[in-house]
mmCIF file with all atom_site columns, C-alpha atoms in Angstrom:
data_model
loop_
_atom_site.group_PDB
_atom_site.id
_atom_site.type_symbol
_atom_site.label_atom_id
_atom_site.label_alt_id
_atom_site.label_comp_id
_atom_site.label_asym_id
_atom_site.label_entity_id
_atom_site.label_seq_id
_atom_site.pdbx_PDB_ins_code
_atom_site.Cartn_x
_atom_site.Cartn_y
_atom_site.Cartn_z
_atom_site.occupancy
_atom_site.B_iso_or_equiv
_atom_site.pdbx_formal_charge
_atom_site.auth_seq_id
_atom_site.auth_comp_id
_atom_site.auth_asym_id
_atom_site.auth_atom_id
_atom_site.pdbx_PDB_model_num
ATOM 1   C CA . MET A 1 1   ? 88.350 134.162 97.667  1.00 0.00 ? 1   MET A CA 1
ATOM 2   C CA . ALA A 1 2   ? 88.153 130.760 99.276  1.00 0.00 ? 2   ALA A CA 1
ATOM 3   C CA . HIS A 1 3   ? 85.236 130.148 101.492 1.00 0.00 ? 3   HIS A CA 1
ATOM 4   C CA . PRO A 1 4   ? 85.640 128.225 104.741 1.00 0.00 ? 4   PRO A CA 1
ATOM 5   C CA . PRO A 1 5   ? 84.051 124.731 104.634 1.00 0.00 ? 5   PRO A CA 1
ATOM 6   C CA . ALA A 1 6   ? 80.419 124.561 105.506 1.00 0.00 ? 6   ALA A CA 1
ATOM 7   C CA . PRO A 1 7   ? 79.730 123.432 108.965 1.00 0.00 ? 7   PRO A CA 1
ATOM 8   C CA . ASP A 1 8   ? 78.669 119.973 109.471 1.00 0.00 ? 8   ASP A CA 1
ATOM 9   C CA . THR A 1 9   ? 74.972 120.309 110.035 1.00 0.00 ? 9   THR A CA 1
ATOM 10  C CA . SER A 1 10  ? 74.087 116.843 108.468 1.00 0.00 ? 10  SER A CA 1
ATOM 11  C CA . LEU A 1 11  ? 71.516 115.012 110.207 1.00 0.00 ? 11  LEU A CA 1
ATOM 12  C CA . SER A 1 12  ? 73.258 112.581 112.463 1.00 0.00 ? 12  SER A CA 1
ATOM 13  C CA . PRO A 1 13  ? 71.725 111.174 115.564 1.00 0.00 ? 13  PRO A CA 1
ATOM 14  C CA . PRO A 1 14  ? 72.086 113.834 118.292 1.00 0.00 ? 14  PRO A CA 1
ATOM 15  C CA . PRO A 1 15  ? 74.028 113.199 121.297 1.00 0.00 ? 15  PRO A CA 1
ATOM 16  C CA . ALA A 1 16  ? 71.953 111.804 124.182 1.00 0.00 ? 16  ALA A CA 1
ATOM 17  C CA . GLU A 1 17  ? 72.011 115.126 126.086 1.00 0.00 ? 17  GLU A CA 1
ATOM 18  C CA . THR A 1 18  ? 70.467 116.985 123.156 1.00 0.00 ? 18  THR A CA 1
ATOM 19  C CA . ALA A 1 19  ? 68.170 114.354 121.904 1.00 0.00 ? 19  ALA A CA 1
ATOM 20  C CA . VAL A 1 20  ? 64.563 115.493 121.198 1.00 0.00 ? 20  VAL A CA 1
ATOM 21  C CA . ASP A 1 21  ? 62.462 114.714 124.234 1.00 0.00 ? 21  ASP A CA 1
ATOM 22  C CA . THR A 1 22  ? 59.895 111.955 123.496 1.00 0.00 ? 22  THR A CA 1
ATOM 23  C CA . SER A 1 23  ? 58.919 111.462 127.068 1.00 0.00 ? 23  SER A CA 1
ATOM 24  C CA . ASP A 1 24  ? 55.692 113.238 126.485 1.00 0.00 ? 24  ASP A CA 1
ATOM 25  C CA . THR A 1 25  ? 52.952 110.769 127.307 1.00 0.00 ? 25  THR A CA 1
ATOM 26  C CA . PRO A 1 26  ? 51.002 109.860 124.138 1.00 0.00 ? 26  PRO A CA 1
ATOM 27  C CA . ARG A 1 27  ? 47.248 110.593 124.234 1.00 0.00 ? 27  ARG A CA 1
ATOM 28  C CA . PRO A 1 28  ? 44.972 107.689 124.203 1.00 0.00 ? 28  PRO A CA 1
ATOM 29  C CA . GLY A 1 29  ? 44.837 106.318 120.715 1.00 0.00 ? 29  GLY A CA 1
ATOM 30  C CA . GLU A 1 30  ? 48.276 107.544 119.730 1.00 0.00 ? 30  GLU A CA 1
ATOM 31  C CA . ILE A 1 31  ? 50.916 105.045 118.561 1.00 0.00 ? 31  ILE A CA 1
ATOM 32  C CA . ALA A 1 32  ? 54.614 105.626 118.744 1.00 0.00 ? 32  ALA A CA 1
ATOM 33  C CA . VAL A 1 33  ? 57.165 103.519 116.902 1.00 0.00 ? 33  VAL A CA 1
ATOM 34  C CA . PRO A 1 34  ? 60.993 103.003 117.433 1.00 0.00 ? 34  PRO A CA 1
ATOM 35  C CA . LEU A 1 35  ? 63.013 105.481 115.354 1.00 0.00 ? 35  LEU A CA 1
ATOM 36  C CA . PRO A 1 36  ? 65.617 104.132 112.871 1.00 0.00 ? 36  PRO A CA 1
ATOM 37  C CA . GLU A 1 37  ? 69.195 103.798 114.173 1.00 0.00 ? 37  GLU A CA 1
ATOM 38  C CA . ARG A 1 38  ? 70.531 106.112 111.466 1.00 0.00 ? 38  ARG A CA 1
ATOM 39  C CA . PHE A 1 39  ? 69.493 108.879 109.177 1.00 0.00 ? 39  PHE A CA 1
ATOM 40  C CA . ASP A 1 40  ? 69.296 108.338 105.477 1.00 0.00 ? 40  ASP A CA 1
ATOM 41  C CA . ALA A 1 41  ? 70.357 111.780 104.284 1.00 0.00 ? 41  ALA A CA 1
ATOM 42  C CA . GLY A 1 42  ? 71.769 114.961 105.394 1.00 0.00 ? 42  GLY A CA 1
ATOM 43  C CA . LEU A 1 43  ? 70.830 118.727 104.837 1.00 0.00 ? 43  LEU A CA 1
ATOM 44  C CA . TYR A 1 44  ? 72.308 122.214 105.687 1.00 0.00 ? 44  TYR A CA 1
ATOM 45  C CA . PHE A 1 45  ? 70.333 124.532 107.739 1.00 0.00 ? 45  PHE A CA 1
ATOM 46  C CA . ILE A 1 46  ? 70.712 127.840 105.800 1.00 0.00 ? 46  ILE A CA 1
ATOM 47  C CA . GLY A 1 47  ? 69.807 130.094 108.656 1.00 0.00 ? 47  GLY A CA 1
ATOM 48  C CA . HIS A 1 48  ? 67.179 130.366 111.571 1.00 0.00 ? 48  HIS A CA 1
ATOM 49  C CA . ILE A 1 49  ? 63.855 132.169 112.083 1.00 0.00 ? 49  ILE A CA 1
ATOM 50  C CA . GLU A 1 50  ? 63.158 134.831 114.744 1.00 0.00 ? 50  GLU A CA 1
ATOM 51  C CA . THR A 1 51  ? 59.579 134.912 116.071 1.00 0.00 ? 51  THR A CA 1
ATOM 52  C CA . PRO A 1 52  ? 57.927 136.214 119.163 1.00 0.00 ? 52  PRO A CA 1
ATOM 53  C CA . TRP A 1 53  ? 57.097 132.570 120.406 1.00 0.00 ? 53  TRP A CA 1
ATOM 54  C CA . ARG A 1 54  ? 59.386 131.136 123.029 1.00 0.00 ? 54  ARG A CA 1
ATOM 55  C CA . ASP A 1 55  ? 57.458 127.930 123.764 1.00 0.00 ? 55  ASP A CA 1
ATOM 56  C CA . ARG A 1 56  ? 55.256 125.594 121.839 1.00 0.00 ? 56  ARG A CA 1
ATOM 57  C CA . ALA A 1 57  ? 52.037 126.533 123.592 1.00 0.00 ? 57  ALA A CA 1
ATOM 58  C CA . ALA A 1 58  ? 52.385 130.138 122.509 1.00 0.00 ? 58  ALA A CA 1
ATOM 59  C CA . CYS A 1 59  ? 52.779 129.196 118.772 1.00 0.00 ? 59  CYS A CA 1
ATOM 60  C CA . PRO A 1 60  ? 49.798 129.752 116.552 1.00 0.00 ? 60  PRO A CA 1
ATOM 61  C CA . ARG A 1 61  ? 48.159 126.498 115.577 1.00 0.00 ? 61  ARG A CA 1
ATOM 62  C CA . ASN A 1 62  ? 48.829 127.242 111.942 1.00 0.00 ? 62  ASN A CA 1
ATOM 63  C CA . ALA A 1 63  ? 50.619 130.195 110.143 1.00 0.00 ? 63  ALA A CA 1
ATOM 64  C CA . ARG A 1 64  ? 47.350 131.928 108.960 1.00 0.00 ? 64  ARG A CA 1
ATOM 65  C CA . GLU A 1 65  ? 46.486 132.489 112.625 1.00 0.00 ? 65  GLU A CA 1
ATOM 66  C CA . SER A 1 66  ? 49.072 135.207 113.071 1.00 0.00 ? 66  SER A CA 1
ATOM 67  C CA . ASP A 1 67  ? 49.826 138.543 111.541 1.00 0.00 ? 67  ASP A CA 1
ATOM 68  C CA . ALA A 1 68  ? 53.026 138.759 113.554 1.00 0.00 ? 68  ALA A CA 1
ATOM 69  C CA . VAL A 1 69  ? 56.132 140.024 111.555 1.00 0.00 ? 69  VAL A CA 1
ATOM 70  C CA . CYS A 1 70  ? 58.833 137.498 111.827 1.00 0.00 ? 70  CYS A CA 1
ATOM 71  C CA . THR A 1 71  ? 62.356 137.633 110.625 1.00 0.00 ? 71  THR A CA 1
ATOM 72  C CA . VAL A 1 72  ? 63.962 134.887 108.415 1.00 0.00 ? 72  VAL A CA 1
ATOM 73  C CA . VAL A 1 73  ? 67.608 135.198 108.887 1.00 0.00 ? 73  VAL A CA 1
ATOM 74  C CA . VAL A 1 74  ? 69.734 133.718 106.135 1.00 0.00 ? 74  VAL A CA 1
ATOM 75  C CA . ASP A 1 75  ? 73.436 132.701 106.900 1.00 0.00 ? 75  ASP A CA 1
ATOM 76  C CA . PRO A 1 76  ? 75.666 135.233 104.952 1.00 0.00 ? 76  PRO A CA 1
ATOM 77  C CA . ARG A 1 77  ? 77.256 132.519 102.987 1.00 0.00 ? 77  ARG A CA 1
ATOM 78  C CA . TRP A 1 78  ? 73.938 132.053 101.084 1.00 0.00 ? 78  TRP A CA 1
ATOM 79  C CA . ALA A 1 79  ? 73.372 135.946 100.524 1.00 0.00 ? 79  ALA A CA 1
ATOM 80  C CA . ALA A 1 80  ? 73.750 135.681 96.753  1.00 0.00 ? 80  ALA A CA 1
ATOM 81  C CA . ALA A 1 81  ? 70.954 133.003 96.679  1.00 0.00 ? 81  ALA A CA 1
ATOM 82  C CA . LEU A 1 82  ? 68.644 135.835 97.624  1.00 0.00 ? 82  LEU A CA 1
ATOM 83  C CA . ALA A 1 83  ? 68.953 137.790 94.382  1.00 0.00 ? 83  ALA A CA 1
ATOM 84  C CA . GLY A 1 84  ? 65.603 138.361 92.995  1.00 0.00 ? 84  GLY A CA 1
ATOM 85  C CA . VAL A 1 85  ? 63.685 137.432 96.248  1.00 0.00 ? 85  VAL A CA 1
ATOM 86  C CA . GLU A 1 86  ? 62.745 141.039 96.558  1.00 0.00 ? 86  GLU A CA 1
ATOM 87  C CA . THR A 1 87  ? 60.448 140.807 93.519  1.00 0.00 ? 87  THR A CA 1
ATOM 88  C CA . CYS A 1 88  ? 58.318 138.114 95.170  1.00 0.00 ? 88  CYS A CA 1
ATOM 89  C CA . SER A 1 89  ? 55.211 139.066 97.090  1.00 0.00 ? 89  SER A CA 1
ATOM 90  C CA . HIS A 1 90  ? 55.098 135.598 98.694  1.00 0.00 ? 90  HIS A CA 1
ATOM 91  C CA . LEU A 1 91  ? 57.550 132.868 99.512  1.00 0.00 ? 91  LEU A CA 1
ATOM 92  C CA . LEU A 1 92  ? 57.347 129.306 100.512 1.00 0.00 ? 92  LEU A CA 1
ATOM 93  C CA . VAL A 1 93  ? 59.471 128.831 103.580 1.00 0.00 ? 93  VAL A CA 1
ATOM 94  C CA . LEU A 1 94  ? 60.596 125.345 104.808 1.00 0.00 ? 94  LEU A CA 1
ATOM 95  C CA . TYR A 1 95  ? 61.929 124.960 108.356 1.00 0.00 ? 95  TYR A CA 1
ATOM 96  C CA . TRP A 1 96  ? 62.812 122.275 110.782 1.00 0.00 ? 96  TRP A CA 1
ATOM 97  C CA . MET A 1 97  ? 60.468 121.906 113.818 1.00 0.00 ? 97  MET A CA 1
ATOM 98  C CA . HIS A 1 98  ? 63.440 120.957 115.977 1.00 0.00 ? 98  HIS A CA 1
ATOM 99  C CA . GLU A 1 99  ? 61.527 120.363 119.282 1.00 0.00 ? 99  GLU A CA 1
ATOM 100 C CA . ALA A 1 100 ? 58.847 118.116 117.747 1.00 0.00 ? 100 ALA A CA 1
ATOM 101 C CA . ARG A 1 101 ? 58.915 114.461 118.731 1.00 0.00 ? 101 ARG A CA 1
ATOM 102 C CA . ARG A 1 102 ? 59.435 112.189 115.786 1.00 0.00 ? 102 ARG A CA 1
ATOM 103 C CA . ASP A 1 103 ? 58.061 108.699 116.678 1.00 0.00 ? 103 ASP A CA 1
ATOM 104 C CA . LEU A 1 104 ? 54.365 109.002 116.461 1.00 0.00 ? 104 LEU A CA 1
ATOM 105 C CA . VAL A 1 105 ? 52.630 107.337 113.511 1.00 0.00 ? 105 VAL A CA 1
ATOM 106 C CA . VAL A 1 106 ? 49.183 107.942 114.868 1.00 0.00 ? 106 VAL A CA 1
ATOM 107 C CA . GLN A 1 107 ? 48.138 111.038 116.490 1.00 0.00 ? 107 GLN A CA 1
ATOM 108 C CA . VAL A 1 108 ? 44.959 112.487 118.239 1.00 0.00 ? 108 VAL A CA 1
ATOM 109 C CA . PRO A 1 109 ? 44.788 116.142 117.452 1.00 0.00 ? 109 PRO A CA 1
ATOM 110 C CA . ARG A 1 110 ? 43.637 118.156 120.444 1.00 0.00 ? 110 ARG A CA 1
ATOM 111 C CA . ARG A 1 111 ? 40.793 119.962 118.483 1.00 0.00 ? 111 ARG A CA 1
ATOM 112 C CA . HIS A 1 112 ? 39.483 116.990 116.616 1.00 0.00 ? 112 HIS A CA 1
ATOM 113 C CA . GLY A 1 113 ? 39.862 114.157 119.118 1.00 0.00 ? 113 GLY A CA 1
ATOM 114 C CA . THR A 1 114 ? 39.948 111.395 116.464 1.00 0.00 ? 114 THR A CA 1
ATOM 115 C CA . ALA A 1 115 ? 43.035 109.228 115.904 1.00 0.00 ? 115 ALA A CA 1
ATOM 116 C CA . ARG A 1 116 ? 44.668 109.934 112.376 1.00 0.00 ? 116 ARG A CA 1
ATOM 117 C CA . GLY A 1 117 ? 47.731 108.796 110.703 1.00 0.00 ? 117 GLY A CA 1
ATOM 118 C CA . THR A 1 118 ? 50.660 111.245 110.935 1.00 0.00 ? 118 THR A CA 1
ATOM 119 C CA . PHE A 1 119 ? 50.716 111.693 107.077 1.00 0.00 ? 119 PHE A CA 1
ATOM 120 C CA . ALA A 1 120 ? 47.119 112.890 107.170 1.00 0.00 ? 120 ALA A CA 1
ATOM 121 C CA . LEU A 1 121 ? 47.895 115.725 109.514 1.00 0.00 ? 121 LEU A CA 1
ATOM 122 C CA . ARG A 1 122 ? 49.782 119.035 109.482 1.00 0.00 ? 122 ARG A CA 1
ATOM 123 C CA . SER A 1 123 ? 51.239 118.388 112.947 1.00 0.00 ? 123 SER A CA 1
ATOM 124 C CA . PRO A 1 124 ? 54.883 119.088 113.332 1.00 0.00 ? 124 PRO A CA 1
ATOM 125 C CA . VAL A 1 125 ? 55.109 115.623 115.100 1.00 0.00 ? 125 VAL A CA 1
ATOM 126 C CA . ARG A 1 126 ? 56.413 113.486 112.221 1.00 0.00 ? 126 ARG A CA 1
ATOM 127 C CA . PRO A 1 127 ? 59.413 111.354 111.258 1.00 0.00 ? 127 PRO A CA 1
ATOM 128 C CA . ASN A 1 128 ? 60.994 114.403 109.528 1.00 0.00 ? 128 ASN A CA 1
ATOM 129 C CA . PRO A 1 129 ? 59.703 117.605 111.257 1.00 0.00 ? 129 PRO A CA 1
ATOM 130 C CA . VAL A 1 130 ? 59.800 119.666 108.054 1.00 0.00 ? 130 VAL A CA 1
ATOM 131 C CA . ALA A 1 131 ? 57.165 122.449 108.072 1.00 0.00 ? 131 ALA A CA 1
ATOM 132 C CA . ALA A 1 132 ? 56.218 124.725 105.123 1.00 0.00 ? 132 ALA A CA 1
ATOM 133 C CA . SER A 1 133 ? 54.442 128.123 105.244 1.00 0.00 ? 133 SER A CA 1
ATOM 134 C CA . VAL A 1 134 ? 53.553 130.504 102.520 1.00 0.00 ? 134 VAL A CA 1
ATOM 135 C CA . VAL A 1 135 ? 54.503 133.848 103.886 1.00 0.00 ? 135 VAL A CA 1
ATOM 136 C CA . ARG A 1 136 ? 54.134 137.408 102.681 1.00 0.00 ? 136 ARG A CA 1
ATOM 137 C CA . LEU A 1 137 ? 57.289 139.259 102.232 1.00 0.00 ? 137 LEU A CA 1
ATOM 138 C CA . VAL A 1 138 ? 57.274 142.522 103.950 1.00 0.00 ? 138 VAL A CA 1
ATOM 139 C CA . GLY A 1 139 ? 60.875 143.586 103.645 1.00 0.00 ? 139 GLY A CA 1
ATOM 140 C CA . LEU A 1 140 ? 64.463 142.583 102.828 1.00 0.00 ? 140 LEU A CA 1
ATOM 141 C CA . GLU A 1 141 ? 67.455 144.035 104.409 1.00 0.00 ? 141 GLU A CA 1
ATOM 142 C CA . GLY A 1 142 ? 70.741 142.221 103.619 1.00 0.00 ? 142 GLY A CA 1
ATOM 143 C CA . THR A 1 143 ? 70.136 138.511 104.665 1.00 0.00 ? 143 THR A CA 1
ATOM 144 C CA . ARG A 1 144 ? 67.194 139.372 106.904 1.00 0.00 ? 144 ARG A CA 1
ATOM 145 C CA . LEU A 1 145 ? 63.690 138.896 105.469 1.00 0.00 ? 145 LEU A CA 1
ATOM 146 C CA . SER A 1 146 ? 60.550 140.401 107.341 1.00 0.00 ? 146 SER A CA 1
ATOM 147 C CA . VAL A 1 147 ? 57.679 138.107 106.720 1.00 0.00 ? 147 VAL A CA 1
ATOM 148 C CA . VAL A 1 148 ? 54.138 137.575 107.910 1.00 0.00 ? 148 VAL A CA 1
ATOM 149 C CA . GLY A 1 149 ? 52.730 133.892 108.044 1.00 0.00 ? 149 GLY A CA 1
ATOM 150 C CA . LEU A 1 150 ? 55.055 131.858 110.356 1.00 0.00 ? 150 LEU A CA 1
ATOM 151 C CA . ASP A 1 151 ? 53.927 129.435 113.133 1.00 0.00 ? 151 ASP A CA 1
ATOM 152 C CA . CYS A 1 152 ? 57.154 128.367 114.812 1.00 0.00 ? 152 CYS A CA 1
ATOM 153 C CA . LEU A 1 153 ? 59.427 128.918 117.729 1.00 0.00 ? 153 LEU A CA 1
ATOM 154 C CA . ASN A 1 154 ? 62.011 131.599 117.903 1.00 0.00 ? 154 ASN A CA 1
ATOM 155 C CA . GLY A 1 155 ? 65.328 130.012 116.736 1.00 0.00 ? 155 GLY A CA 1
ATOM 156 C CA . THR A 1 156 ? 63.876 127.515 114.418 1.00 0.00 ? 156 THR A CA 1
ATOM 157 C CA . PRO A 1 157 ? 66.364 126.225 111.885 1.00 0.00 ? 157 PRO A CA 1
ATOM 158 C CA . LEU A 1 158 ? 65.597 127.381 108.348 1.00 0.00 ? 158 LEU A CA 1
ATOM 159 C CA . VAL A 1 159 ? 65.730 124.621 105.590 1.00 0.00 ? 159 VAL A CA 1
ATOM 160 C CA . ASP A 1 160 ? 64.869 126.491 102.354 1.00 0.00 ? 160 ASP A CA 1
ATOM 161 C CA . ILE A 1 161 ? 63.219 129.454 100.711 1.00 0.00 ? 161 ILE A CA 1
ATOM 162 C CA . LYS A 1 162 ? 61.393 129.238 97.329  1.00 0.00 ? 162 LYS A CA 1
ATOM 163 C CA . PRO A 1 163 ? 59.262 131.685 95.399  1.00 0.00 ? 163 PRO A CA 1
ATOM 164 C CA . TYR A 1 164 ? 55.509 131.009 95.844  1.00 0.00 ? 164 TYR A CA 1
ATOM 165 C CA . PHE A 1 165 ? 53.713 130.792 92.548  1.00 0.00 ? 165 PHE A CA 1
ATOM 166 C CA . ALA A 1 166 ? 50.071 131.014 92.977  1.00 0.00 ? 166 ALA A CA 1
ATOM 167 C CA . SER A 1 167 ? 49.603 129.696 89.289  1.00 0.00 ? 167 SER A CA 1
ATOM 168 C CA . THR A 1 168 ? 51.230 126.380 90.027  1.00 0.00 ? 168 THR A CA 1
ATOM 169 C CA . ASP A 1 169 ? 51.233 126.103 93.978  1.00 0.00 ? 169 ASP A CA 1
ATOM 170 C CA . ALA A 1 170 ? 47.512 126.631 94.606  1.00 0.00 ? 170 ALA A CA 1
ATOM 171 C CA . VAL A 1 171 ? 45.185 123.826 93.791  1.00 0.00 ? 171 VAL A CA 1
ATOM 172 C CA . ALA A 1 172 ? 41.577 125.061 93.559  1.00 0.00 ? 172 ALA A CA 1
ATOM 173 C CA . GLY A 1 173 ? 39.236 122.586 95.066  1.00 0.00 ? 173 GLY A CA 1
ATOM 174 C CA . ALA A 1 174 ? 41.844 120.601 97.023  1.00 0.00 ? 174 ALA A CA 1
ATOM 175 C CA . VAL A 1 175 ? 40.007 118.692 99.843  1.00 0.00 ? 175 VAL A CA 1
ATOM 176 C CA . VAL A 1 176 ? 41.197 116.944 103.107 1.00 0.00 ? 176 VAL A CA 1
ATOM 177 C CA . GLY A 1 177 ? 38.049 114.751 103.445 1.00 0.00 ? 177 GLY A CA 1
ATOM 178 C CA . TRP A 1 178 ? 38.238 114.070 107.043 1.00 0.00 ? 178 TRP A CA 1
ATOM 179 C CA . HIS A 1 179 ? 38.585 117.821 107.887 1.00 0.00 ? 179 HIS A CA 1
ATOM 180 C CA . ALA A 1 180 ? 35.817 118.784 105.506 1.00 0.00 ? 180 ALA A CA 1
ATOM 181 C CA . THR A 1 181 ? 33.205 116.710 107.495 1.00 0.00 ? 181 THR A CA 1
ATOM 182 C CA . PRO A 1 182 ? 32.179 117.606 110.909 1.00 0.00 ? 182 PRO A CA 1
ATOM 183 C CA . GLU A 1 183 ? 33.269 115.101 113.816 1.00 0.00 ? 183 GLU A CA 1
ATOM 184 C CA . ARG A 1 184 ? 30.417 113.104 115.229 1.00 0.00 ? 184 ARG A CA 1
#
């Protein structure tokens, strides 16, 4: 049975009326840069995520701050790719923070107040707003996964799902130096 061609969800610059709003005024100390004129690659969103959060202010600061059961909805075309997922206690879920601005290279986190380079932060504000969370799989019904451990808006595009291997994914003693020392 032939499948219809995949929808074109490659990353091309969005039309002006759907462009990400970057009009938020940067905080003192933040630096924004012009974005490239074109994207370098494309990807397929494989589904979406259903959460109780409808606006960014309501989202948990990080995925470990919530025990809400959320639903990862995989597009039916990818159903066969879920074979074996039910045996996993935890998964690594990659998703696209579609409402995040993408032009800040230096940010001032609200809770820390010190300017840091974007790549030293877990903020969704980044050139490619890919987020990753390790989630606990609660259930799987068809192409709908019930999980705990997400921090994104309802309707967030799903990029990928991978099994979480504690033996290789966890790094004992990993340190983020600036976060380990108290701010003065």
